[in-house]
PDB file of C-alpha atoms and ligand atoms in Angstrom:
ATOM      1  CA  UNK A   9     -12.385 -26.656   2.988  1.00  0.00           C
ATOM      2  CA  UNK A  10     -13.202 -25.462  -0.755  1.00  0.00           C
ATOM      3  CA  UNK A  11     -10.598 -23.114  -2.246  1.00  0.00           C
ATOM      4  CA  UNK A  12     -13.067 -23.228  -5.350  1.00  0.00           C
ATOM      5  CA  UNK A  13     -13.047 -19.752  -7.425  1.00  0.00           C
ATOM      6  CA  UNK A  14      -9.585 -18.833  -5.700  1.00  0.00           C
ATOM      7  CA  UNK A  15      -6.229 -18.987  -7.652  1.00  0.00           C
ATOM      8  CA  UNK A  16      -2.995 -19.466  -6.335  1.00  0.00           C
ATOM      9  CA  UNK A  17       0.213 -18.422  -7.123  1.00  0.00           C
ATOM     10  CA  UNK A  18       2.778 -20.588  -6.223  1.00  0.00           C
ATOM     11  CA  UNK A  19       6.776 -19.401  -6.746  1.00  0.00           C
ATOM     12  CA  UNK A  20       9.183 -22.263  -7.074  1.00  0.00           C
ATOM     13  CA  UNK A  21       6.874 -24.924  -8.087  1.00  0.00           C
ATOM     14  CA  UNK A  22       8.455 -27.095 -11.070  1.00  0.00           C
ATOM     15  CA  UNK A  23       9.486 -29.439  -8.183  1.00  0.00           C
ATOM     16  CA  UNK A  24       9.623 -29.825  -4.055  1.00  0.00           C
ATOM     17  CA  UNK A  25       7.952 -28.186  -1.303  1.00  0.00           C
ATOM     18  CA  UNK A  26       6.503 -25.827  -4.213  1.00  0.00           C
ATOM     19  CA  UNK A  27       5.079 -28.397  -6.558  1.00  0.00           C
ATOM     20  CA  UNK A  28       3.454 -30.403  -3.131  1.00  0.00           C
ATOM     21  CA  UNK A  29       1.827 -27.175  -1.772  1.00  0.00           C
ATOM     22  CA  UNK A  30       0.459 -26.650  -5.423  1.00  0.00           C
ATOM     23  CA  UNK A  31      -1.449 -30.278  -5.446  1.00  0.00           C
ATOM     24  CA  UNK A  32      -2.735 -29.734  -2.052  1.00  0.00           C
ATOM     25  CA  UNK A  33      -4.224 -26.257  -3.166  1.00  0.00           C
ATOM     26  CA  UNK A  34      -5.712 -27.718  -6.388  1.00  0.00           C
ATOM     27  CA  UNK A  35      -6.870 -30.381  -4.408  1.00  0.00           C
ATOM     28  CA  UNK A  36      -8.848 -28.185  -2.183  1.00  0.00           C
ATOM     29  CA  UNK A  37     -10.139 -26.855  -5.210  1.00  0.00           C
ATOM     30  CA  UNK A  38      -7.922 -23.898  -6.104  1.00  0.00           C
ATOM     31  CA  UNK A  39      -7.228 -23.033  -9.388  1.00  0.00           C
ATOM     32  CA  UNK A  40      -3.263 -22.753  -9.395  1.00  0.00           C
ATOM     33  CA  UNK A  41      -0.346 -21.109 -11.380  1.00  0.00           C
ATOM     34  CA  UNK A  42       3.125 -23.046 -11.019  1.00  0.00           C
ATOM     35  CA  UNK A  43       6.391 -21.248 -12.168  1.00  0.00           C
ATOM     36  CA  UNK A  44      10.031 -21.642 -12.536  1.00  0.00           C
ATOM     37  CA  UNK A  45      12.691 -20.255 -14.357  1.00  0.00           C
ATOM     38  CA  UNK A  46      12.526 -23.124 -17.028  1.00  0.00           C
ATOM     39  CA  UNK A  47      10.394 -23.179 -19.649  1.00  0.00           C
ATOM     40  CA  UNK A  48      10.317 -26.783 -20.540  1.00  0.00           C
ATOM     41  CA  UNK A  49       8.107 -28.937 -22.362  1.00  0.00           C
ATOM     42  CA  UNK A  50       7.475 -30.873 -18.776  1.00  0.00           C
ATOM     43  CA  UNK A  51       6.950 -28.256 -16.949  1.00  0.00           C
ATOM     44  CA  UNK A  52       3.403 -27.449 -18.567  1.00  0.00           C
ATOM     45  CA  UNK A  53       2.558 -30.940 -18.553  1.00  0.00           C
ATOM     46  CA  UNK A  54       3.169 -30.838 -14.976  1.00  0.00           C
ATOM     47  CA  UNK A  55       0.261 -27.894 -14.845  1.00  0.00           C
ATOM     48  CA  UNK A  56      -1.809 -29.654 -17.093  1.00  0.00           C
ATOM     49  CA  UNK A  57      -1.757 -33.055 -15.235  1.00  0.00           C
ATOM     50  CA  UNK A  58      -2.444 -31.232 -11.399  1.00  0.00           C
ATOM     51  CA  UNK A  59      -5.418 -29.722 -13.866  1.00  0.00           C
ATOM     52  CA  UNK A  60      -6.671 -33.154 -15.055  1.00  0.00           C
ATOM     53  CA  UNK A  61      -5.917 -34.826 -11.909  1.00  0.00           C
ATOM     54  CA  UNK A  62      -7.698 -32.351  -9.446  1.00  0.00           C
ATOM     55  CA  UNK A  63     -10.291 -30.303 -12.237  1.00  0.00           C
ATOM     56  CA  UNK A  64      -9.183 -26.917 -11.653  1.00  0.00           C
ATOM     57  CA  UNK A  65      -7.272 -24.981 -13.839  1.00  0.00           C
ATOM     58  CA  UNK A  66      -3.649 -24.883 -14.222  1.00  0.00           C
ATOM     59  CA  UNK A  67      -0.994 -23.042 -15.507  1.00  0.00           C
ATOM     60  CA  UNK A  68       2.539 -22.783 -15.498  1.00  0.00           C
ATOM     61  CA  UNK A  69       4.552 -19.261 -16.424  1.00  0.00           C
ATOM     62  CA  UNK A  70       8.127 -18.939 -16.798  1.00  0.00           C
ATOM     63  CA  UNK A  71       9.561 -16.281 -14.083  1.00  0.00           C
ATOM     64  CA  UNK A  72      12.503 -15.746 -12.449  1.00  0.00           C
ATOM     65  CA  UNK A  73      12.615 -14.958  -8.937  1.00  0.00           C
ATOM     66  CA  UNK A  74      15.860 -13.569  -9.031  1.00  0.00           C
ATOM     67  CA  UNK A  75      14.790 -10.374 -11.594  1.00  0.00           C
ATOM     68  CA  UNK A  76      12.320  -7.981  -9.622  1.00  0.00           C
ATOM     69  CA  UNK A  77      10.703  -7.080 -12.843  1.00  0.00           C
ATOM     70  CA  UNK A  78       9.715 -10.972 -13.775  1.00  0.00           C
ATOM     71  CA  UNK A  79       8.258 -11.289 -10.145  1.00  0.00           C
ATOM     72  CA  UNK A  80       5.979  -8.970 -10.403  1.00  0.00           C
ATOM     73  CA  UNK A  81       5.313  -9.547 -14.179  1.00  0.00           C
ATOM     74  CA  UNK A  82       4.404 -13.237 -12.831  1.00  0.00           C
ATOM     75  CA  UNK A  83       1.784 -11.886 -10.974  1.00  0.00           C
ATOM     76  CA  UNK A  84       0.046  -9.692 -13.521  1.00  0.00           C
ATOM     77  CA  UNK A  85       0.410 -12.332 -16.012  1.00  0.00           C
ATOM     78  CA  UNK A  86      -1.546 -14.759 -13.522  1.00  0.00           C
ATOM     79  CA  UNK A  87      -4.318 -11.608 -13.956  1.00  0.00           C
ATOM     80  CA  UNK A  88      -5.745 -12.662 -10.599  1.00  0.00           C
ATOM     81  CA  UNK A  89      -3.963 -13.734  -6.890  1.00  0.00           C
ATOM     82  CA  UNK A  90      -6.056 -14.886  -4.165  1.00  0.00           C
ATOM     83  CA  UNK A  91      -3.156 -16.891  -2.519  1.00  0.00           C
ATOM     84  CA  UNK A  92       0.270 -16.169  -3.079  1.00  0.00           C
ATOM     85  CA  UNK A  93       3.087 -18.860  -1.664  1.00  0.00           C
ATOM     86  CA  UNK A  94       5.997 -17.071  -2.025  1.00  0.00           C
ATOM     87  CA  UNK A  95       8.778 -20.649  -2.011  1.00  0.00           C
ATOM     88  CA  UNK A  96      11.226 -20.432  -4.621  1.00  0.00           C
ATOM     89  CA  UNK A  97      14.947 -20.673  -2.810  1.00  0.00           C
ATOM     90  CA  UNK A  98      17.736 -21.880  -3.061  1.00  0.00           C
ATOM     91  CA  UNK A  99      21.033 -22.320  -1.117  1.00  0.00           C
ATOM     92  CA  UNK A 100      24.680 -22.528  -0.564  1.00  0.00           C
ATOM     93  CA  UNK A 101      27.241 -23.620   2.073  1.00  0.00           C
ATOM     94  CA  UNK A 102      30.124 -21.708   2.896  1.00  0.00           C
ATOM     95  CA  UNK A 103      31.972 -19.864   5.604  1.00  0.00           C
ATOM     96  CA  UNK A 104      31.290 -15.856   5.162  1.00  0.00           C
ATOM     97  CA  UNK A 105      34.786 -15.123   4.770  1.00  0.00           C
ATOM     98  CA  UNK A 106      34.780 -17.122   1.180  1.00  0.00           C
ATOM     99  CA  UNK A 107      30.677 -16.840   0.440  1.00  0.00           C
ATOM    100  CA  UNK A 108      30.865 -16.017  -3.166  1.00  0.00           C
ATOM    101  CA  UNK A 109      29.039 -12.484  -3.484  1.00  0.00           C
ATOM    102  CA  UNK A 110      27.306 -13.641  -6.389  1.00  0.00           C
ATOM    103  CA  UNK A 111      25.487 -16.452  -4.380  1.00  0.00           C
ATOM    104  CA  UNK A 112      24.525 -14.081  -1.695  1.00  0.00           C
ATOM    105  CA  UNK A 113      23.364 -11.761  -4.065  1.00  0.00           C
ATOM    106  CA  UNK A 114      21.369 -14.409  -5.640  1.00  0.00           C
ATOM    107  CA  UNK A 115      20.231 -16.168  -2.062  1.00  0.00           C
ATOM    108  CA  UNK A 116      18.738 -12.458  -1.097  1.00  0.00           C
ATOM    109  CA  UNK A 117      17.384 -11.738  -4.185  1.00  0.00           C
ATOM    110  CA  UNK A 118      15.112 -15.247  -4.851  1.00  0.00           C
ATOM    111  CA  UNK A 119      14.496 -16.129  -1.035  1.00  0.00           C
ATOM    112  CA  UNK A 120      14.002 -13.097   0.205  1.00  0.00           C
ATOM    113  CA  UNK A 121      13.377 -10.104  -2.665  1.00  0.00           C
ATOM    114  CA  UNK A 122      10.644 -11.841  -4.492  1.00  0.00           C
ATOM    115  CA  UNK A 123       8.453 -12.477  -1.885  1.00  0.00           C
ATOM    116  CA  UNK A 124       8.821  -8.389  -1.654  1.00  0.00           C
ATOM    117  CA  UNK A 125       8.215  -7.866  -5.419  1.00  0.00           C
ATOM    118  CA  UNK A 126       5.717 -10.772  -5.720  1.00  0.00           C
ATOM    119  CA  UNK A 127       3.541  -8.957  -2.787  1.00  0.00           C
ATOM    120  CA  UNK A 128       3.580  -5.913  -3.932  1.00  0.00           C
ATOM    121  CA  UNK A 129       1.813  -7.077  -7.156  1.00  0.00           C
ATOM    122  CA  UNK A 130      -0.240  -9.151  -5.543  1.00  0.00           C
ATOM    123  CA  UNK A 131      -1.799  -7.449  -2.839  1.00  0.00           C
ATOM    124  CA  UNK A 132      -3.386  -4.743  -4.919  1.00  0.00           C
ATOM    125  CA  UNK A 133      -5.410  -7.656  -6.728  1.00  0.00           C
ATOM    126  CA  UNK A 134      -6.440  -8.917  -3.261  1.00  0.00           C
ATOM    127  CA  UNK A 135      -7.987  -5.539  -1.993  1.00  0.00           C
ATOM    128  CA  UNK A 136      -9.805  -5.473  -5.532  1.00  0.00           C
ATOM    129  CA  UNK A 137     -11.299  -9.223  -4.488  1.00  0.00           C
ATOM    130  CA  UNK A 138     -11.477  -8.799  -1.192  1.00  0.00           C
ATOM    131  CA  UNK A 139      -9.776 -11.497   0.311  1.00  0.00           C
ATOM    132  CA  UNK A 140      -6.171 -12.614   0.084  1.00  0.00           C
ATOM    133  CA  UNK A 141      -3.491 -15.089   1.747  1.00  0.00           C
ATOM    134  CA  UNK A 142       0.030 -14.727   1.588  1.00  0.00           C
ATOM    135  CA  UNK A 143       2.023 -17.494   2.537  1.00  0.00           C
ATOM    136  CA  UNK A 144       5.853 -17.251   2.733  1.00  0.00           C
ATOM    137  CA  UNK A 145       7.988 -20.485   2.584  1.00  0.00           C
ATOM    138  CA  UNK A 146      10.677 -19.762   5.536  1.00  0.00           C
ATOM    139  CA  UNK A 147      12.402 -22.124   7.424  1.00  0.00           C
ATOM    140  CA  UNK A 148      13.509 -23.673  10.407  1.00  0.00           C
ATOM    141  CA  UNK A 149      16.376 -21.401   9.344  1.00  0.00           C
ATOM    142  CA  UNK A 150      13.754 -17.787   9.573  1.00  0.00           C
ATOM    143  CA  UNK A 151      14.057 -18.545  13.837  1.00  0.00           C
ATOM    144  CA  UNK A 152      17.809 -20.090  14.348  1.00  0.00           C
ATOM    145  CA  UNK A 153      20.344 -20.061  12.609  1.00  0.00           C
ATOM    146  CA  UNK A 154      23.699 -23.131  11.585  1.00  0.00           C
ATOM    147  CA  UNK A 155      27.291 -22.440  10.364  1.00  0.00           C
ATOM    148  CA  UNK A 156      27.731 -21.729   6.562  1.00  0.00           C
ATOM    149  CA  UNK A 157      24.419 -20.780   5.253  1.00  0.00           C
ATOM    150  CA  UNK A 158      24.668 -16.912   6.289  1.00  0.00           C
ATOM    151  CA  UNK A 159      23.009 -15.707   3.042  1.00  0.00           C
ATOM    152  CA  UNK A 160      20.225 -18.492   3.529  1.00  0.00           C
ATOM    153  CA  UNK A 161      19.760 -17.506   7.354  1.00  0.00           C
ATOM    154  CA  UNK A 162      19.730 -13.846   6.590  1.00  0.00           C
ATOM    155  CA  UNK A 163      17.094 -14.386   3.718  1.00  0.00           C
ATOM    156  CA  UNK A 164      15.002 -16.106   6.322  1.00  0.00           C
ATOM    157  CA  UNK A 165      14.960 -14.379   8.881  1.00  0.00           C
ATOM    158  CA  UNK A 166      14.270 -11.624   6.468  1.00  0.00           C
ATOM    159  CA  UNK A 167      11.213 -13.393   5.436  1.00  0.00           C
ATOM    160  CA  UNK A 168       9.798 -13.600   8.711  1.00  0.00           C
ATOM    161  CA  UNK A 169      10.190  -9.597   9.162  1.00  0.00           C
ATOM    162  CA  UNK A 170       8.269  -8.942   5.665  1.00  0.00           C
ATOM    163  CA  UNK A 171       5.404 -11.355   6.837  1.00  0.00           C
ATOM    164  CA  UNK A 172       5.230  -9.348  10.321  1.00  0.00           C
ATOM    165  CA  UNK A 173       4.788  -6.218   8.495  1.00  0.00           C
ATOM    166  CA  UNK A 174       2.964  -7.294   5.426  1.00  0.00           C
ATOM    167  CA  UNK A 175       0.340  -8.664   8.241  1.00  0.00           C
ATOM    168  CA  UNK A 176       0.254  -5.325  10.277  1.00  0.00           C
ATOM    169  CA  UNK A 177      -0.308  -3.032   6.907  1.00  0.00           C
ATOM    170  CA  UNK A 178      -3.143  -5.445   6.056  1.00  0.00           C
ATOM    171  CA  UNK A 179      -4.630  -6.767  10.058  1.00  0.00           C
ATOM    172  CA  UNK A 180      -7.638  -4.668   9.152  1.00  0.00           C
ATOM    173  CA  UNK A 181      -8.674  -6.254   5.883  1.00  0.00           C
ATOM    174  CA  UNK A 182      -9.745  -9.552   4.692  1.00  0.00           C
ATOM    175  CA  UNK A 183      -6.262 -10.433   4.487  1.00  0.00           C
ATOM    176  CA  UNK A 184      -3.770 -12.446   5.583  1.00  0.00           C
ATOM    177  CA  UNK A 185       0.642 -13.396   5.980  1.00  0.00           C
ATOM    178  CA  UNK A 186       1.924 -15.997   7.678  1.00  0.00           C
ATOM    179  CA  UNK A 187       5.164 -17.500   7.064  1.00  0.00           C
ATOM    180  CA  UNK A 188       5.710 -21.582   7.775  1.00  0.00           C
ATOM    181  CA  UNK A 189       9.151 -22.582   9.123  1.00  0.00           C
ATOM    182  CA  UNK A 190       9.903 -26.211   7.637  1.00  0.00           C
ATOM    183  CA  UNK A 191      12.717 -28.475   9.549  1.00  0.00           C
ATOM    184  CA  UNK A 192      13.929 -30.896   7.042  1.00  0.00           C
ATOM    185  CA  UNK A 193      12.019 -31.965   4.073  1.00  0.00           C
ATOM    186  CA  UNK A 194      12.088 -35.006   2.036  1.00  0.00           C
ATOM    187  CA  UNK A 195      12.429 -33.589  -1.660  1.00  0.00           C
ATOM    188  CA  UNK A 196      12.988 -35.325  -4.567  1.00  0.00           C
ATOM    189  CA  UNK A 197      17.032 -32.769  -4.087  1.00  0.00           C
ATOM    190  CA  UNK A 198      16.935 -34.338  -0.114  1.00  0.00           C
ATOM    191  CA  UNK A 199      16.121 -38.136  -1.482  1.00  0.00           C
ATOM    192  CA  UNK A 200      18.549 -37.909  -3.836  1.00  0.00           C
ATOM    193  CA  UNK A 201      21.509 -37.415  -0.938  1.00  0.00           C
ATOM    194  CA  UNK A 202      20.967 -40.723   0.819  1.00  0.00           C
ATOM    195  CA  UNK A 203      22.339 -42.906  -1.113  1.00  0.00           C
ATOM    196  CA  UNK A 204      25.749 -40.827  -1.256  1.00  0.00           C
ATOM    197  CA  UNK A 205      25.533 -39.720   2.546  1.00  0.00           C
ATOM    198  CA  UNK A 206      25.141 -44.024   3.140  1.00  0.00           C
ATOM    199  CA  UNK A 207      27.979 -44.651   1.012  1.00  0.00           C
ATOM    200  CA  UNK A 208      29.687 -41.689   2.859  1.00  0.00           C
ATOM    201  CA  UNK A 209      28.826 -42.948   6.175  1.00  0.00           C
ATOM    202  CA  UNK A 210      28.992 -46.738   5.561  1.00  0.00           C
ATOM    203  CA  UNK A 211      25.521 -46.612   7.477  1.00  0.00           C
ATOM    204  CA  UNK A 212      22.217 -47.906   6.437  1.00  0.00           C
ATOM    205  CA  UNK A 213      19.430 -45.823   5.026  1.00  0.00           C
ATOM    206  CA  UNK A 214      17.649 -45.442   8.436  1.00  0.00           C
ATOM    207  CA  UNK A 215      20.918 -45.095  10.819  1.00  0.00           C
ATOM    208  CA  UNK A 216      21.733 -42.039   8.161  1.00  0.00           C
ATOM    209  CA  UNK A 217      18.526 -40.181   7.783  1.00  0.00           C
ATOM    210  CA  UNK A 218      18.331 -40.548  12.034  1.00  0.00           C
ATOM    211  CA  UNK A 219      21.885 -40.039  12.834  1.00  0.00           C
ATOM    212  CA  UNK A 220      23.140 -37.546  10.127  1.00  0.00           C
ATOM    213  CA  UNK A 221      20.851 -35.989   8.058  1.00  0.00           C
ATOM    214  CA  UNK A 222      17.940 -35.924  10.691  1.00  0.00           C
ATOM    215  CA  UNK A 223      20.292 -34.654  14.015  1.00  0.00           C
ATOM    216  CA  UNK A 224      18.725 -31.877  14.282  1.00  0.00           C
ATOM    217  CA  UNK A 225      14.732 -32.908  14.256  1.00  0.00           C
ATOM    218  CA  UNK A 226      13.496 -34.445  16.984  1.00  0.00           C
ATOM    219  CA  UNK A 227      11.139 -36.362  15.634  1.00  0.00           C
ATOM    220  CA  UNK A 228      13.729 -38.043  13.315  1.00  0.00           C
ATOM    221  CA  UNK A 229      11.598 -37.736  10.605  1.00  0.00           C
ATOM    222  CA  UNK A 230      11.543 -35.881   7.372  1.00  0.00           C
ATOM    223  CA  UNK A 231       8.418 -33.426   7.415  1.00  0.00           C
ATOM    224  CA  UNK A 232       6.245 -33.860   3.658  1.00  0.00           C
ATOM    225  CA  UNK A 233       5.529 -31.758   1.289  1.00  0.00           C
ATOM    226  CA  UNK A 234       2.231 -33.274   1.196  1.00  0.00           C
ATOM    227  CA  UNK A 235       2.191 -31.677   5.196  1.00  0.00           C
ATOM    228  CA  UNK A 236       3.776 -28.778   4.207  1.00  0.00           C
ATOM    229  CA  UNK A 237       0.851 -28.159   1.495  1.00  0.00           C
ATOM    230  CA  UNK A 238      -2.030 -29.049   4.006  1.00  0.00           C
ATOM    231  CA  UNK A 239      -1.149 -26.361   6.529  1.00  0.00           C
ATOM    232  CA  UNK A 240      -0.883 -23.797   3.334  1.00  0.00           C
ATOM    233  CA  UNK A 241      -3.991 -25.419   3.114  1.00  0.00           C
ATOM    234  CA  UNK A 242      -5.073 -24.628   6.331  1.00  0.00           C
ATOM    235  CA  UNK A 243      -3.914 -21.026   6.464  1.00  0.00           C
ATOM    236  CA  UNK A 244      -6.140 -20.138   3.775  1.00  0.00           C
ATOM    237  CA  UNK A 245      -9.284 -21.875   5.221  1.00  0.00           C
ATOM    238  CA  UNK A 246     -11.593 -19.822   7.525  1.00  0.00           C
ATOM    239  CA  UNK A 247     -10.696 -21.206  10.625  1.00  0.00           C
ATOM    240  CA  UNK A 248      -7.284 -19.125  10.127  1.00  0.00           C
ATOM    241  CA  UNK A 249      -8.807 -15.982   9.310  1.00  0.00           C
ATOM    242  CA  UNK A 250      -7.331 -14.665  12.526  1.00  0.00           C
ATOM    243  CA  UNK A 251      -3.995 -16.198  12.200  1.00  0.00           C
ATOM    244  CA  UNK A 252      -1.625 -13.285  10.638  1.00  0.00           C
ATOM    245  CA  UNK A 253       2.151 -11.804  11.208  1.00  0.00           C
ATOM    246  CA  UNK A 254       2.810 -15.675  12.585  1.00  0.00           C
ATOM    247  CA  UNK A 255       4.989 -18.755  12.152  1.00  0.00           C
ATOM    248  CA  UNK A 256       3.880 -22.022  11.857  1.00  0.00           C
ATOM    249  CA  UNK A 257       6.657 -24.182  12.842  1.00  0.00           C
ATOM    250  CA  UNK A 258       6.841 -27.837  11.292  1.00  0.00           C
ATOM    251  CA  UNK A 259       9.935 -29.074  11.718  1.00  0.00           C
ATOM    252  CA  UNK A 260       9.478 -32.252  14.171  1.00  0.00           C
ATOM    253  CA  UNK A 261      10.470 -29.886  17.420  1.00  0.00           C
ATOM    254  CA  UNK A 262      13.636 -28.696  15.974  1.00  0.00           C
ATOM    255  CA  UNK A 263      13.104 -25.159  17.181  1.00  0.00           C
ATOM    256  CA  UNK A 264      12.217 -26.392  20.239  1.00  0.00           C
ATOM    257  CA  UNK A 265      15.306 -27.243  21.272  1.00  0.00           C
TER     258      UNK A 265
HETATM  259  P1  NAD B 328      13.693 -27.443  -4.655  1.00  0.00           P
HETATM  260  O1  NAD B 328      15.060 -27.146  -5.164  1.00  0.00           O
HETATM  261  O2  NAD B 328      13.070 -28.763  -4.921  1.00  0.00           O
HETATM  262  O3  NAD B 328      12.669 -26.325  -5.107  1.00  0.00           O
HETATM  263  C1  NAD B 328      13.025 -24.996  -5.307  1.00  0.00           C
HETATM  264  C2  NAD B 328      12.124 -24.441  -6.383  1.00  0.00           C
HETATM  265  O4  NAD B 328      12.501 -23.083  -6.626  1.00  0.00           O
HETATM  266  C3  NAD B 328      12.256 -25.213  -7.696  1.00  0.00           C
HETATM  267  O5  NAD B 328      10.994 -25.320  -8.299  1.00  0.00           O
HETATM  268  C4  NAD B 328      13.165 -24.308  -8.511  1.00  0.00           C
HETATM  269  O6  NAD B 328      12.976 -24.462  -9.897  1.00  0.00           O
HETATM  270  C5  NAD B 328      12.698 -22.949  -8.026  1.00  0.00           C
HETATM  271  N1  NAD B 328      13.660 -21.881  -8.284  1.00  0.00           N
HETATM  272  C6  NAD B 328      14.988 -21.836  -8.006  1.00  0.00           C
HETATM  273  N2  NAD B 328      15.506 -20.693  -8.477  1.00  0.00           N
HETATM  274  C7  NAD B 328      14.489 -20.001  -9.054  1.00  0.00           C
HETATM  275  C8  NAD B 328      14.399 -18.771  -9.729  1.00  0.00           C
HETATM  276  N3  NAD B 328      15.458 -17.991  -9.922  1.00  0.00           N
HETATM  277  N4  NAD B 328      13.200 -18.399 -10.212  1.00  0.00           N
HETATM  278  C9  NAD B 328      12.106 -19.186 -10.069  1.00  0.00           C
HETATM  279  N5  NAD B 328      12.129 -20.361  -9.430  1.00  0.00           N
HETATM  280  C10 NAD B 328      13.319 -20.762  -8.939  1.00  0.00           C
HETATM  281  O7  NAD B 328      13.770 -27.162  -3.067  1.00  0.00           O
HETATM  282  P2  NAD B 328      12.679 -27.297  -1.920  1.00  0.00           P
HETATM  283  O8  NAD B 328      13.326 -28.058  -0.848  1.00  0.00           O
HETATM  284  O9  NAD B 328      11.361 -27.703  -2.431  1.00  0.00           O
HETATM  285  O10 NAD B 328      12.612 -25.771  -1.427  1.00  0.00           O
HETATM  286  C11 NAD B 328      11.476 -24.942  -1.566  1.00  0.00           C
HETATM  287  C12 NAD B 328      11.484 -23.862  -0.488  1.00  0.00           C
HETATM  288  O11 NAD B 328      11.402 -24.488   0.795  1.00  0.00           O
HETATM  289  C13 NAD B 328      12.745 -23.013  -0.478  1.00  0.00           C
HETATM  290  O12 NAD B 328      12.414 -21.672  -0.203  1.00  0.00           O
HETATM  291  C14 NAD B 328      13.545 -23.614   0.673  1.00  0.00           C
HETATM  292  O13 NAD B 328      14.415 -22.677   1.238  1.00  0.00           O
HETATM  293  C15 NAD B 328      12.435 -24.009   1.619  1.00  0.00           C
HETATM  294  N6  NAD B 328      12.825 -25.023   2.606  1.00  0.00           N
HETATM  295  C16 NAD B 328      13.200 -26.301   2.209  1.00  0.00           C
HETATM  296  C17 NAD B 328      13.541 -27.239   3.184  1.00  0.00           C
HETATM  297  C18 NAD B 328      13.933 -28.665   2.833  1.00  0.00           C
HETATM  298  O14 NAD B 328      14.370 -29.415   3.724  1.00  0.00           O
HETATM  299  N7  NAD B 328      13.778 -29.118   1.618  1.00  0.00           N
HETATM  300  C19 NAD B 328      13.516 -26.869   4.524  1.00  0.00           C
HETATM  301  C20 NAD B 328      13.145 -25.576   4.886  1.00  0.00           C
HETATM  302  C21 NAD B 328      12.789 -24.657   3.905  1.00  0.00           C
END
């Protein structure tokens, strides 16, 4: 599969799930735009090495999900949006009757608002090419649903309802939105959390990543983001022209429980 000539825009890409999917889309031959709301020295040498690395061309720009105006002025920055992966998030546990209102304010507007401004901007430039993929970065969390993470659950689920619609207001063009639902991921964020959860626990590094982090999973073991990037991968290849207004679950069977 050649994603040669296309560029991607990935949100939420300085790091994680974000920063895998972008290496398997330059690896497939995409030329991709990371972003974050940093604009550190590191995180254009992080473009610049997926560019050497994988001979496309990258670029980071500085965005933040959380402003509608900087979503969209992401895109038309980019100048061009053949795949958009709509990923930046972020989260918060609490009970609703104490969520801070500033984190679910926040939680709406960067998991779930963005993907709604980003889109916006980005499917005009599709139409004008004539092809397009959106992919939104759900979760596991977009189909059920846990104690605590209301704003994150709500965002999700939200995120599977835009993809729905954004694929029925586009099912007769060369264009599609899918949304994948990760179960738990091992991120540099996740990684870091062993060591205290061990300590925590007095367990080893296996008993905790089966018995308390991965309880939930099946499979008892953490999905990629190396996985994660090769089905964004495979949503924009040809064989998924036909796949739209879907989930693509890969979370080890948790939501088959
Ligand atoms: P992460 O914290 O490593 O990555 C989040 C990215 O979003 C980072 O690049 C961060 O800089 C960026 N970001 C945060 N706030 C932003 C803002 N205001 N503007 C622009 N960028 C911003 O976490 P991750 O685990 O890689 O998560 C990526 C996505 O995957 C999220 O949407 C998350 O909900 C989803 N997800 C993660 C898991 C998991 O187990 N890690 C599971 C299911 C879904």
């Amino acid at each position: 599969m050649s994603l040669k000539g296309k560029t991607a825009i990935i949100t939420g890409s300085n790091s994680g799930i974000g920063l895998g999917v972008a290496r398997e889309l330059a690896r497939a031959g995409a030329d991709v735009v990371l972003n974050s709301f940093t604009d550190r020295e590191e995180d254009h040498a992080l473009a610049a090495e997926i560019g050497k690395e994988f001979g496309v061309t990258a670029r980071y720009i500085k965005a933040d999900m959380s402003k509608g105006a900087e979503c969209r002025a992401l895109i038309e920055q980019a100048g061009r949006c053949d795949i958009l992966v709509n990923n930046a998030g972020i989260q918060h546990v609490a009970a609703v009757d104490e969520f801070p209102i500033e984190k679910w304010d926040a939680i709406i507007a960067i998991n779930l608002s963005s993907a709604f401004h980003t889109t916006a901007a980005a499917l005009p430039m599709m139409r004008k090419a004539g092809w397009g993929r959106v992919v939104n970065i759900a979760s596991a969390h977009g189909l059920t649903a846990s104690p605590f993470k209301s704003a994150y659950v709500a965002a999700k689920h939200g995120v599977v309802g835009f993809t729905k619609t954004v694929a029925l207001e586009t099912a007769e063009e060369p264009i599609t939105c899918n949304a994948i639902c990760p179960g738990y991921v091992l991120t540099p964020l996740v990684e870091a959390q062993i060591p205290d959860q061990m300590k925590v626990h007095d367990m080893d590094r296996e008993t905790v990543i089966r018995e308390v982090m991965l309880t939930r999973q099946p499979s008892k073991e953490f999905a990629t983001v190396e996985q994660l990037g090769g089905t964004t991968v495979f949503l924009c290849s040809d064989a998924a022209a036909q796949i739209t207004g879907t989930t693509i679950s890969v979370d080890g069977g948790w939501t088959a429980l």
